[in-house]
Short mmCIF file of C-alpha atoms in Angstrom, two decimals:
data_model
loop_
_atom_site.label_atom_id
_atom_site.label_comp_id
_atom_site.label_asym_id
_atom_site.label_seq_id
_atom_site.Cartn_x
_atom_site.Cartn_y
_atom_site.Cartn_z
CA MET A 1 13.86 12.31 -4.53
CA LYS A 2 11.07 10.75 -2.48
CA ARG A 3 8.76 10.80 -5.51
CA LEU A 4 11.44 9.11 -7.61
CA TRP A 5 11.64 6.16 -5.17
CA ILE A 6 7.85 5.88 -5.05
CA SER A 7 7.68 5.91 -8.87
CA ALA A 8 10.41 3.27 -9.14
CA ALA A 9 8.64 1.03 -6.61
CA LEU A 10 5.35 1.41 -8.51
CA LEU A 11 6.98 0.50 -11.84
CA MET A 12 8.67 -2.54 -10.29
CA GLY A 13 5.34 -3.65 -8.86
CA LEU A 14 3.62 -3.28 -12.21
CA ALA A 15 6.28 -5.44 -13.85
CA LEU A 16 4.80 -8.61 -12.25
CA ALA A 17 1.83 -9.78 -14.36
CA SER A 18 -0.05 -13.01 -14.02
CA THR A 19 -0.02 -14.17 -17.63
CA PRO A 20 1.84 -13.33 -20.84
CA ALA A 21 0.36 -10.71 -23.17
CA TYR A 22 -0.09 -13.32 -25.89
CA PRO A 23 -2.81 -16.01 -25.75
CA GLU A 24 -1.83 -19.66 -25.15
CA ASN A 25 -3.63 -23.01 -25.09
CA SER A 26 -3.10 -24.15 -21.51
CA ALA A 27 -4.62 -25.92 -18.52
CA GLY A 28 -3.21 -25.68 -15.01
CA LEU A 29 -3.53 -26.20 -11.30
CA GLY A 30 -2.03 -23.97 -8.66
CA TYR A 31 -2.12 -22.42 -5.23
CA ALA A 32 -2.78 -18.76 -4.48
CA HIS A 33 -1.81 -17.37 -1.09
CA PRO A 34 -3.79 -16.62 1.03
CA GLY A 35 -5.54 -19.99 0.94
CA ALA A 36 -7.08 -20.82 -2.43
CA GLY A 37 -6.61 -23.56 -4.97
CA VAL A 38 -6.71 -22.33 -8.57
CA PHE A 39 -7.74 -24.09 -11.79
CA SER A 40 -7.04 -22.17 -15.00
CA ILE A 41 -7.62 -22.83 -18.67
CA GLY A 42 -6.64 -20.69 -21.64
CA ALA A 43 -7.44 -20.96 -25.33
CA VAL A 44 -6.41 -19.22 -28.50
CA LEU A 45 -9.62 -18.17 -30.25
CA PRO A 46 -10.15 -18.79 -33.97
CA VAL A 47 -11.53 -15.24 -34.34
CA ALA A 48 -8.72 -12.95 -35.46
CA PRO A 49 -9.87 -9.39 -36.28
CA LEU A 50 -7.41 -7.68 -38.60
CA GLY A 51 -5.13 -10.73 -38.31
CA LEU A 52 -4.46 -10.13 -34.58
CA ASP A 53 -4.24 -13.08 -32.15
CA THR A 54 -7.10 -13.36 -29.67
CA GLY A 55 -7.57 -15.55 -26.63
CA LEU A 56 -9.75 -16.28 -23.62
CA GLU A 57 -8.64 -17.37 -20.13
CA LEU A 58 -10.87 -18.70 -17.35
CA GLU A 59 -9.84 -19.06 -13.73
CA LEU A 60 -11.75 -20.82 -10.94
CA ARG A 61 -10.81 -20.58 -7.23
CA TYR A 62 -11.71 -22.89 -4.37
CA PRO A 63 -12.64 -22.88 -1.42
CA ARG A 64 -13.15 -19.11 -1.58
CA LEU A 65 -15.34 -19.03 -4.66
CA GLY A 66 -13.91 -16.84 -7.35
CA VAL A 67 -14.30 -16.81 -11.11
CA SER A 68 -12.59 -14.58 -13.64
CA ALA A 69 -12.70 -14.46 -17.43
CA THR A 70 -10.06 -12.56 -19.40
CA GLY A 71 -10.23 -11.77 -23.11
CA LYS A 72 -6.93 -10.91 -24.82
CA LEU A 73 -5.95 -9.21 -28.05
CA LEU A 74 -2.27 -9.26 -29.08
CA VAL A 75 -1.47 -5.89 -30.64
CA LEU A 76 2.33 -5.91 -31.17
CA PRO A 77 3.55 -9.52 -31.33
CA SER A 78 7.27 -9.18 -32.01
CA LEU A 79 9.11 -6.11 -30.81
CA THR A 80 12.83 -6.60 -30.22
CA VAL A 81 14.54 -5.09 -27.18
CA GLY A 82 18.19 -5.91 -26.57
CA GLY A 83 17.98 -8.96 -28.84
CA GLN A 84 14.98 -10.40 -26.92
CA PHE A 85 11.39 -10.46 -28.11
CA MET A 86 8.68 -8.40 -26.46
CA ALA A 87 4.91 -8.58 -27.04
CA VAL A 88 2.24 -5.99 -26.20
CA GLY A 89 -1.47 -6.67 -25.88
CA VAL A 90 -4.74 -5.40 -24.43
CA TYR A 91 -7.14 -7.28 -22.20
CA THR A 92 -10.54 -7.05 -20.59
CA GLU A 93 -11.30 -8.99 -17.43
CA LEU A 94 -14.56 -9.76 -15.64
CA ARG A 95 -14.48 -11.08 -12.05
CA TYR A 96 -16.94 -12.55 -9.57
CA ALA A 97 -16.07 -13.39 -5.97
CA ASP A 98 -18.10 -14.71 -3.09
CA PRO A 99 -20.15 -13.07 -1.55
CA GLY A 100 -21.66 -11.33 -4.56
CA ARG A 101 -18.78 -9.04 -5.53
CA PHE A 102 -18.59 -8.38 -9.27
CA GLY A 103 -16.39 -6.10 -11.35
CA GLY A 104 -14.07 -5.77 -14.30
CA TYR A 105 -10.99 -4.13 -15.77
CA LEU A 106 -9.74 -2.94 -19.14
CA GLY A 107 -5.98 -2.61 -19.57
CA GLY A 108 -2.76 -3.46 -21.29
CA GLY A 109 -0.01 -5.98 -20.81
CA LEU A 110 3.47 -6.73 -22.06
CA SER A 111 5.71 -9.77 -22.08
CA TRP A 112 9.48 -9.95 -22.42
CA ASP A 113 11.16 -13.22 -23.41
CA LEU A 114 14.18 -14.10 -21.30
CA PRO A 115 17.34 -15.58 -22.85
CA PRO A 116 17.11 -19.41 -23.07
CA MET A 117 18.73 -21.37 -20.22
CA GLY A 118 19.43 -24.68 -21.93
CA PRO A 119 16.11 -26.45 -22.61
CA VAL A 120 14.23 -23.99 -20.32
CA GLU A 121 12.77 -20.78 -21.71
CA GLY A 122 11.17 -17.99 -19.71
CA VAL A 123 9.01 -14.90 -19.99
CA LEU A 124 8.44 -11.94 -17.67
CA SER A 125 4.99 -10.35 -17.95
CA ALA A 126 3.29 -7.21 -16.66
CA GLN A 127 -0.25 -5.91 -16.82
CA LEU A 128 -2.15 -2.87 -15.60
CA GLY A 129 -5.87 -2.24 -15.90
CA VAL A 130 -8.42 0.34 -14.86
CA GLY A 131 -11.94 -0.56 -13.80
CA TYR A 132 -13.74 -1.43 -10.58
CA PHE A 133 -13.87 -4.41 -8.24
CA PRO A 134 -14.78 -3.86 -4.55
CA LYS A 135 -11.67 -4.69 -2.46
CA GLY A 136 -11.67 -2.19 0.39
CA SER A 137 -10.00 1.11 -0.36
CA LEU A 138 -11.03 3.07 -3.45
CA LEU A 139 -7.49 3.04 -4.91
CA ARG A 140 -7.20 -0.78 -4.61
CA SER A 141 -10.67 -1.11 -6.16
CA LEU A 142 -9.89 0.96 -9.27
CA PHE A 143 -6.71 -0.72 -10.54
CA GLY A 144 -5.93 -4.30 -11.58
CA TYR A 145 -2.24 -5.12 -11.86
CA GLY A 146 0.14 -8.05 -11.88
CA LEU A 147 3.68 -9.34 -12.34
CA GLY A 148 4.68 -12.86 -13.30
CA LEU A 149 7.35 -15.23 -14.46
CA ARG A 150 6.76 -18.35 -16.53
CA LEU A 151 9.44 -20.97 -17.10
CA TYR A 152 8.74 -23.29 -20.05
CA TYR A 153 10.02 -26.83 -20.41
CA ASP A 154 7.83 -28.11 -23.27
CA PRO A 155 5.00 -29.07 -22.85
CA VAL A 156 4.80 -27.84 -19.24
CA ALA A 157 5.34 -24.46 -17.61
CA LEU A 158 5.83 -23.26 -14.05
CA GLU A 159 4.20 -19.92 -13.28
CA LEU A 160 5.06 -17.67 -10.33
CA ALA A 161 3.03 -14.48 -10.02
CA THR A 162 1.71 -11.74 -7.81
CA ASN A 163 -1.24 -9.50 -8.59
CA ASP A 164 -3.98 -7.38 -7.05
CA ARG A 165 -5.77 -10.54 -5.80
CA ASP A 166 -2.89 -12.74 -4.63
CA VAL A 167 0.23 -12.08 -2.58
CA VAL A 168 1.84 -14.96 -4.48
CA ARG A 169 0.55 -17.64 -6.83
CA ALA A 170 2.32 -20.76 -8.11
CA SER A 171 0.84 -22.89 -10.91
CA LEU A 172 1.87 -25.86 -13.01
CA LEU A 173 0.52 -25.62 -16.57
CA TYR A 174 0.21 -28.02 -19.47
CA LEU A 175 0.51 -26.31 -22.87
CA TRP A 176 -0.50 -27.63 -26.28
#
């Protein structure tokens, strides 16, 4: 029974990803606790191997210097679960953080569209990756994970997320 609760807690934690599995054209400003301002930009790339959507996201952090670049490939764009759309993709992420820590992850992500709430739409996203980035314990260093919620009110979006770097992050994005 104890293992069941631990497994359920792990799955709930993995359900909170930072960004949707699909690439988007976006620019945003936000705050990541503890103590960092975040600037992010995402772009859908014109390169589409086998007709699959690809994208690139860059994130800059200040005052604690941090840079990450994430490449995305959307593998299953339109699954339907309970009448709502779900997307599945893969990603690779490279990170640099002051002072001189560098690493990367390779993993998968999924997004689940929430039912529309009037003019507001939403998406829950999850991601999990395996790689290495020095963060203290070996277990924390080997896995990248995240959980997030985006609420869209065209052309802006509010993003609330938690991941292996941030306890909580809130961002306001402009999408085009």
